[in-house]
Amino acid sequence: MANFSKVSVASDARVELHDLLSLTGAEVSVNHLPAGAGVPFVHAHKQNEEIYGILEGKGKVVIDGETVELAAGDWVRIAPAAMRQFSAAADTAMGFICIQVKEHSLEGYTKDDAVVGV
């Protein structure tokens, strides 16, 4: 078995990578909202924080009743308990990535978690 997984993602409305890449510590989804469209539900999580990266377009997210405007290049971290709902701008589609991980689970990162090869 290889020590990596690779998949190509089309411009579907939503693609979850957990099963496609055999992820074991995170859920990652790639999302595309057409102009004027929104995620059809408001949600929170029990224990997972979410990190959203806006890849293209613009829109907004309503977090606990507060509207946050979004544009390509923006990144937002949302705590598990916060209620959230995303929408694309009326005149522009929005593409974004969502990374979902258990809050407070990161023990090492970047060079602290690296093993330098010989």
GROMACS .gro file of N, CA and C in nm:
model
  354
    1MET      N    1   0.084  -0.119   0.000
    1MET     CA    2   0.000   0.000   0.000
    1MET      C    3   0.088   0.125   0.000
    2ALA      N    4   0.053   0.220  -0.083
    2ALA     CA    5   0.128   0.345  -0.093
    2ALA      C    6   0.107   0.432   0.030
    3ASN      N    7   0.202   0.517   0.057
    3ASN     CA    8   0.193   0.609   0.169
    3ASN      C    9   0.128   0.741   0.130
    4PHE      N   10   0.048   0.740   0.025
    4PHE     CA   11  -0.023   0.862  -0.016
    4PHE      C   12  -0.148   0.823  -0.092
    5SER      N   13  -0.238   0.920  -0.105
    5SER     CA   14  -0.360   0.906  -0.185
    5SER      C   15  -0.371   1.030  -0.271
    6LYS      N   16  -0.425   1.014  -0.391
    6LYS     CA   17  -0.445   1.128  -0.481
    6LYS      C   18  -0.581   1.115  -0.545
    7VAL      N   19  -0.649   1.228  -0.559
    7VAL     CA   20  -0.778   1.230  -0.625
    7VAL      C   21  -0.793   1.364  -0.696
    8SER      N   22  -0.862   1.365  -0.808
    8SER     CA   23  -0.894   1.490  -0.877
    8SER      C   24  -1.038   1.525  -0.847
    9VAL      N   25  -1.063   1.652  -0.824
    9VAL     CA   26  -1.196   1.697  -0.785
    9VAL      C   27  -1.252   1.786  -0.895
   10ALA      N   28  -1.369   1.751  -0.943
   10ALA     CA   29  -1.438   1.833  -1.043
   10ALA      C   30  -1.505   1.950  -0.972
   11SER      N   31  -1.582   2.025  -1.045
   11SER     CA   32  -1.649   2.140  -0.984
   11SER      C   33  -1.791   2.104  -0.939
   12ASP      N   34  -1.804   1.988  -0.874
   12ASP     CA   35  -1.932   1.949  -0.817
   12ASP      C   36  -1.971   2.048  -0.707
   13ALA      N   37  -2.097   2.047  -0.670
   13ALA     CA   38  -2.143   2.137  -0.564
   13ALA      C   39  -2.067   2.112  -0.434
   14ARG      N   40  -2.042   1.985  -0.403
   14ARG     CA   41  -1.970   1.950  -0.280
   14ARG      C   42  -1.905   1.815  -0.298
   15VAL      N   43  -1.777   1.808  -0.263
   15VAL     CA   44  -1.704   1.682  -0.264
   15VAL      C   45  -1.637   1.666  -0.129
   16GLU      N   46  -1.668   1.558  -0.058
   16GLU     CA   47  -1.604   1.528   0.069
   16GLU      C   48  -1.488   1.433   0.044
   17LEU      N   49  -1.371   1.466   0.096
   17LEU     CA   50  -1.250   1.390   0.068
   17LEU      C   51  -1.218   1.281   0.170
   18HIS      N   52  -1.294   1.273   0.278
   18HIS     CA   53  -1.267   1.175   0.384
   18HIS      C   54  -1.251   1.034   0.328
   19ASP      N   55  -1.350   0.985   0.258
   19ASP     CA   56  -1.344   0.849   0.204
   19ASP      C   57  -1.254   0.841   0.081
   20LEU      N   58  -1.257   0.943  -0.004
   20LEU     CA   59  -1.178   0.940  -0.127
   20LEU      C   60  -1.028   0.932  -0.101
   21LEU      N   61  -0.982   0.996   0.007
   21LEU     CA   62  -0.839   0.998   0.040
   21LEU      C   63  -0.805   0.912   0.161
   22SER      N   64  -0.903   0.845   0.219
   22SER     CA   65  -0.883   0.764   0.341
   22SER      C   66  -0.824   0.848   0.454
   23LEU      N   67  -0.883   0.965   0.475
   23LEU     CA   68  -0.837   1.054   0.581
   23LEU      C   69  -0.865   0.992   0.718
   24THR      N   70  -0.775   1.012   0.813
   24THR     CA   71  -0.791   0.955   0.947
   24THR      C   72  -0.794   1.059   1.058
   25GLY      N   73  -0.766   1.185   1.026
   25GLY     CA   74  -0.762   1.286   1.131
   25GLY      C   75  -0.837   1.413   1.098
   26ALA      N   76  -0.899   1.417   0.981
   26ALA     CA   77  -0.969   1.538   0.940
   26ALA      C   78  -1.073   1.504   0.834
   27GLU      N   79  -1.166   1.594   0.816
   27GLU     CA   80  -1.257   1.589   0.701
   27GLU      C   81  -1.229   1.714   0.622
   28VAL      N   82  -1.220   1.700   0.491
   28VAL     CA   83  -1.197   1.813   0.402
   28VAL      C   84  -1.303   1.806   0.294
   29SER      N   85  -1.366   1.918   0.266
   29SER     CA   86  -1.461   1.921   0.155
   29SER      C   87  -1.429   2.040   0.065
   30VAL      N   88  -1.459   2.021  -0.064
   30VAL     CA   89  -1.444   2.127  -0.163
   30VAL      C   90  -1.584   2.162  -0.207
   31ASN      N   91  -1.619   2.291  -0.201
   31ASN     CA   92  -1.757   2.335  -0.220
   31ASN      C   93  -1.766   2.446  -0.324
   32HIS      N   94  -1.873   2.443  -0.401
   32HIS     CA   95  -1.900   2.549  -0.500
   32HIS      C   96  -2.046   2.590  -0.487
   33LEU      N   97  -2.069   2.718  -0.460
   33LEU     CA   98  -2.204   2.772  -0.454
   33LEU      C   99  -2.225   2.864  -0.574
   34PRO      N  100  -2.330   2.840  -0.653
   34PRO     CA  101  -2.359   2.932  -0.764
   34PRO      C  102  -2.399   3.070  -0.710
   35ALA      N  103  -2.389   3.171  -0.794
   35ALA     CA  104  -2.429   3.306  -0.755
   35ALA      C  105  -2.570   3.303  -0.697
   36GLY      N  106  -2.587   3.367  -0.582
   36GLY     CA  107  -2.716   3.376  -0.517
   36GLY      C  108  -2.757   3.255  -0.436
   37ALA      N  109  -2.680   3.147  -0.440
   37ALA     CA  110  -2.715   3.025  -0.367
   37ALA      C  111  -2.651   3.024  -0.229
   38GLY      N  112  -2.707   2.944  -0.141
   38GLY     CA  113  -2.653   2.929  -0.007
   38GLY      C  114  -2.663   2.786   0.040
   39VAL      N  115  -2.585   2.753   0.140
   39VAL     CA  116  -2.597   2.622   0.204
   39VAL      C  117  -2.737   2.618   0.263
   40PRO      N  118  -2.814   2.511   0.238
   40PRO     CA  119  -2.956   2.510   0.275
   40PRO      C  120  -2.986   2.485   0.423
   41PHE      N  121  -2.885   2.493   0.509
   41PHE     CA  122  -2.910   2.470   0.651
   41PHE      C  123  -2.811   2.548   0.736
   42VAL      N  124  -2.852   2.577   0.858
   42VAL     CA  125  -2.764   2.637   0.959
   42VAL      C  126  -2.715   2.521   1.044
   43HIS      N  127  -2.586   2.522   1.080
   43HIS     CA  128  -2.537   2.410   1.160
   43HIS      C  129  -2.425   2.452   1.255
   44ALA      N  130  -2.401   2.367   1.353
   44ALA     CA  131  -2.289   2.376   1.445
   44ALA      C  132  -2.232   2.235   1.456
   45HIS      N  133  -2.131   2.218   1.540
   45HIS     CA  134  -2.073   2.085   1.560
   45HIS      C  135  -2.061   2.055   1.707
   46LYS      N  136  -2.050   1.927   1.739
   46LYS     CA  137  -2.033   1.884   1.878
   46LYS      C  138  -1.891   1.908   1.927
   47GLN      N  139  -1.790   1.871   1.843
   47GLN     CA  140  -1.652   1.884   1.889
   47GLN      C  141  -1.553   1.927   1.781
   48ASN      N  142  -1.598   1.944   1.658
   48ASN     CA  143  -1.505   1.978   1.550
   48ASN      C  144  -1.511   2.126   1.513
   49GLU      N  145  -1.391   2.189   1.511
   49GLU     CA  146  -1.381   2.323   1.457
   49GLU      C  147  -1.371   2.311   1.305
   50GLU      N  148  -1.406   2.419   1.236
   50GLU     CA  149  -1.394   2.420   1.091
   50GLU      C  150  -1.311   2.539   1.047
   51ILE      N  151  -1.228   2.514   0.946
   51ILE     CA  152  -1.146   2.618   0.886
   51ILE      C  153  -1.190   2.628   0.740
   52TYR      N  154  -1.233   2.746   0.700
   52TYR     CA  155  -1.282   2.768   0.564
   52TYR      C  156  -1.183   2.857   0.490
   53GLY      N  157  -1.148   2.818   0.369
   53GLY     CA  158  -1.065   2.899   0.281
   53GLY      C  159  -1.143   2.932   0.155
   54ILE      N  160  -1.158   3.059   0.127
   54ILE     CA  161  -1.234   3.101   0.008
   54ILE      C  162  -1.137   3.098  -0.111
   55LEU      N  163  -1.166   3.011  -0.206
   55LEU     CA  164  -1.077   2.990  -0.320
   55LEU      C  165  -1.109   3.082  -0.437
   56GLU      N  166  -1.237   3.114  -0.454
   56GLU     CA  167  -1.278   3.199  -0.566
   56GLU      C  168  -1.411   3.266  -0.535
   57GLY      N  169  -1.433   3.380  -0.596
   57GLY     CA  170  -1.560   3.450  -0.582
   57GLY      C  171  -1.573   3.525  -0.452
   58LYS      N  172  -1.699   3.547  -0.414
   58LYS     CA  173  -1.725   3.620  -0.290
   58LYS      C  174  -1.862   3.578  -0.236
   59GLY      N  175  -1.884   3.609  -0.110
   59GLY     CA  176  -2.010   3.575  -0.046
   59GLY      C  177  -2.007   3.619   0.099
   60LYS      N  178  -2.075   3.542   0.182
   60LYS     CA  179  -2.080   3.576   0.325
   60LYS      C  180  -2.106   3.450   0.405
   61VAL      N  181  -2.075   3.459   0.532
   61VAL     CA  182  -2.113   3.357   0.629
   61VAL      C  183  -2.179   3.431   0.746
   62VAL      N  184  -2.287   3.375   0.795
   62VAL     CA  185  -2.351   3.427   0.915
   62VAL      C  186  -2.312   3.334   1.029
   63ILE      N  187  -2.242   3.389   1.128
   63ILE     CA  188  -2.193   3.312   1.242
   63ILE      C  189  -2.258   3.367   1.367
   64ASP      N  190  -2.340   3.286   1.432
   64ASP     CA  191  -2.411   3.330   1.553
   64ASP      C  192  -2.481   3.464   1.532
   65GLY      N  193  -2.540   3.482   1.414
   65GLY     CA  194  -2.614   3.603   1.383
   65GLY      C  195  -2.531   3.718   1.328
   66GLU      N  196  -2.398   3.706   1.328
   66GLU     CA  197  -2.311   3.811   1.276
   66GLU      C  198  -2.271   3.778   1.132
   67THR      N  199  -2.291   3.872   1.042
   67THR     CA  200  -2.256   3.853   0.901
   67THR      C  201  -2.110   3.890   0.877
   68VAL      N  202  -2.036   3.798   0.816
   68VAL     CA  203  -1.896   3.819   0.782
   68VAL      C  204  -1.884   3.810   0.630
   69GLU      N  205  -1.843   3.919   0.567
   69GLU     CA  206  -1.824   3.920   0.422
   69GLU      C  207  -1.699   3.841   0.386
   70LEU      N  208  -1.705   3.769   0.274
   70LEU     CA  209  -1.594   3.682   0.232
   70LEU      C  210  -1.556   3.709   0.088
   71ALA      N  211  -1.427   3.695   0.058
   71ALA     CA  212  -1.376   3.708  -0.079
   71ALA      C  213  -1.258   3.614  -0.095
   72ALA      N  214  -1.225   3.584  -0.220
   72ALA     CA  215  -1.113   3.495  -0.249
   72ALA      C  216  -0.990   3.536  -0.169
   73GLY      N  217  -0.926   3.439  -0.106
   73GLY     CA  218  -0.808   3.465  -0.024
   73GLY      C  219  -0.838   3.471   0.125
   74ASP      N  220  -0.966   3.485   0.163
   74ASP     CA  221  -1.001   3.491   0.305
   74ASP      C  222  -1.002   3.351   0.366
   75TRP      N  223  -0.965   3.345   0.494
   75TRP     CA  224  -0.971   3.222   0.573
   75TRP      C  225  -1.043   3.254   0.703
   76VAL      N  226  -1.129   3.161   0.747
   76VAL     CA  227  -1.208   3.181   0.869
   76VAL      C  228  -1.205   3.053   0.950
   77ARG      N  229  -1.178   3.064   1.079
   77ARG     CA  230  -1.188   2.951   1.172
   77ARG      C  231  -1.315   2.971   1.254
   78ILE      N  232  -1.396   2.864   1.266
   78ILE     CA  233  -1.522   2.873   1.340
   78ILE      C  234  -1.523   2.765   1.448
   79ALA      N  235  -1.547   2.807   1.572
   79ALA     CA  236  -1.553   2.716   1.685
   79ALA      C  237  -1.671   2.619   1.669
   80PRO      N  238  -1.660   2.501   1.730
   80PRO     CA  239  -1.766   2.401   1.713
   80PRO      C  240  -1.907   2.452   1.745
   81ALA      N  241  -1.925   2.520   1.855
   81ALA     CA  242  -2.060   2.558   1.901
   81ALA      C  243  -2.125   2.670   1.821
   82ALA      N  244  -2.047   2.740   1.740
   82ALA     CA  245  -2.102   2.854   1.665
   82ALA      C  246  -2.195   2.805   1.554
   83MET      N  247  -2.311   2.867   1.544
   83MET     CA  248  -2.405   2.837   1.435
   83MET      C  249  -2.358   2.911   1.312
   84ARG      N  250  -2.357   2.843   1.196
   84ARG     CA  251  -2.304   2.902   1.074
   84ARG      C  252  -2.384   2.865   0.951
   85GLN      N  253  -2.382   2.956   0.852
   85GLN     CA  254  -2.446   2.932   0.723
   85GLN      C  255  -2.378   3.019   0.618
   86PHE      N  256  -2.337   2.956   0.507
   86PHE     CA  257  -2.265   3.023   0.399
   86PHE      C  258  -2.355   3.053   0.281
   87SER      N  259  -2.328   3.165   0.212
   87SER     CA  260  -2.401   3.203   0.091
   87SER      C  261  -2.305   3.271  -0.006
   88ALA      N  262  -2.325   3.246  -0.135
   88ALA     CA  263  -2.251   3.318  -0.238
   88ALA      C  264  -2.316   3.454  -0.259
   89ALA      N  265  -2.241   3.549  -0.311
   89ALA     CA  266  -2.297   3.680  -0.343
   89ALA      C  267  -2.403   3.665  -0.452
   90ALA      N  268  -2.494   3.759  -0.459
   90ALA     CA  269  -2.604   3.752  -0.556
   90ALA      C  270  -2.554   3.746  -0.700
   91ASP      N  271  -2.438   3.811  -0.727
   91ASP     CA  272  -2.388   3.819  -0.864
   91ASP      C  273  -2.262   3.739  -0.890
   92THR      N  274  -2.213   3.663  -0.792
   92THR     CA  275  -2.086   3.592  -0.807
   92THR      C  276  -2.090   3.458  -0.736
   93ALA      N  277  -2.046   3.354  -0.804
   93ALA     CA  278  -2.033   3.222  -0.741
   93ALA      C  279  -1.919   3.226  -0.638
   94MET      N  280  -1.918   3.128  -0.548
   94MET     CA  281  -1.812   3.120  -0.449
   94MET      C  282  -1.765   2.976  -0.436
   95GLY      N  283  -1.634   2.956  -0.444
   95GLY     CA  284  -1.574   2.825  -0.422
   95GLY      C  285  -1.493   2.829  -0.294
   96PHE      N  286  -1.508   2.726  -0.210
   96PHE     CA  287  -1.433   2.725  -0.085
   96PHE      C  288  -1.400   2.584  -0.042
   97ILE      N  289  -1.299   2.576   0.043
   97ILE     CA  290  -1.258   2.450   0.103
   97ILE      C  291  -1.294   2.458   0.251
   98CYS      N  292  -1.337   2.345   0.307
   98CYS     CA  293  -1.367   2.337   0.450
   98CYS      C  294  -1.284   2.224   0.509
   99ILE      N  295  -1.207   2.257   0.612
   99ILE     CA  296  -1.126   2.158   0.683
   99ILE      C  297  -1.186   2.144   0.822
  100GLN      N  298  -1.224   2.023   0.857
  100GLN     CA  299  -1.290   1.998   0.985
  100GLN      C  300  -1.201   1.907   1.069
  101VAL      N  301  -1.165   1.954   1.190
  101VAL     CA  302  -1.079   1.878   1.280
  101VAL      C  303  -1.130   1.893   1.423
  102LYS      N  304  -1.096   1.796   1.506
  102LYS     CA  305  -1.137   1.802   1.647
  102LYS      C  306  -1.066   1.918   1.716
  103GLU      N  307  -1.144   2.002   1.780
  103GLU     CA  308  -1.089   2.118   1.850
  103GLU      C  309  -0.989   2.073   1.957
  104HIS      N  310  -0.878   2.144   1.970
  104HIS     CA  311  -0.772   2.120   2.069
  104HIS      C  312  -0.699   1.987   2.050
  105SER      N  313  -0.702   1.929   1.930
  105SER     CA  314  -0.636   1.800   1.908
  105SER      C  315  -0.495   1.812   1.851
  106LEU      N  316  -0.455   1.929   1.807
  106LEU     CA  317  -0.325   1.946   1.744
  106LEU      C  318  -0.214   1.944   1.849
  107GLU      N  319  -0.127   1.845   1.841
  107GLU     CA  320  -0.018   1.832   1.938
  107GLU      C  321   0.116   1.876   1.882
  108GLY      N  322   0.134   1.866   1.754
  108GLY     CA  323   0.258   1.908   1.690
  108GLY      C  324   0.226   1.950   1.549
  109TYR      N  325   0.305   2.039   1.492
  109TYR     CA  326   0.280   2.085   1.357
  109TYR      C  327   0.409   2.135   1.294
  110THR      N  328   0.407   2.146   1.163
  110THR     CA  329   0.518   2.195   1.082
  110THR      C  330   0.647   2.125   1.124
  111LYS      N  331   0.752   2.198   1.156
  111LYS     CA  332   0.881   2.134   1.185
  111LYS      C  333   0.880   2.057   1.317
  112ASP      N  334   0.792   2.090   1.412
  112ASP     CA  335   0.786   2.017   1.538
  112ASP      C  336   0.738   1.873   1.517
  113ASP      N  337   0.663   1.849   1.408
  113ASP     CA  338   0.613   1.716   1.380
  113ASP      C  339   0.689   1.649   1.266
  114ALA      N  340   0.789   1.714   1.214
  114ALA     CA  341   0.864   1.660   1.100
  114ALA      C  342   0.974   1.565   1.142
  115VAL      N  343   1.002   1.469   1.054
  115VAL     CA  344   1.116   1.381   1.068
  115VAL      C  345   1.199   1.403   0.942
  116VAL      N  346   1.321   1.449   0.958
  116VAL     CA  347   1.405   1.480   0.844
  116VAL      C  348   1.467   1.352   0.791
  117GLY      N  349   1.451   1.330   0.659
  117GLY     CA  350   1.504   1.210   0.595
  117GLY      C  351   1.655   1.215   0.582
  118VAL      N  352   1.710   1.100   0.559
  118VAL     CA  353   1.856   1.088   0.547
  118VAL      C  354   1.895   1.101   0.402
   0.00000   0.00000   0.00000
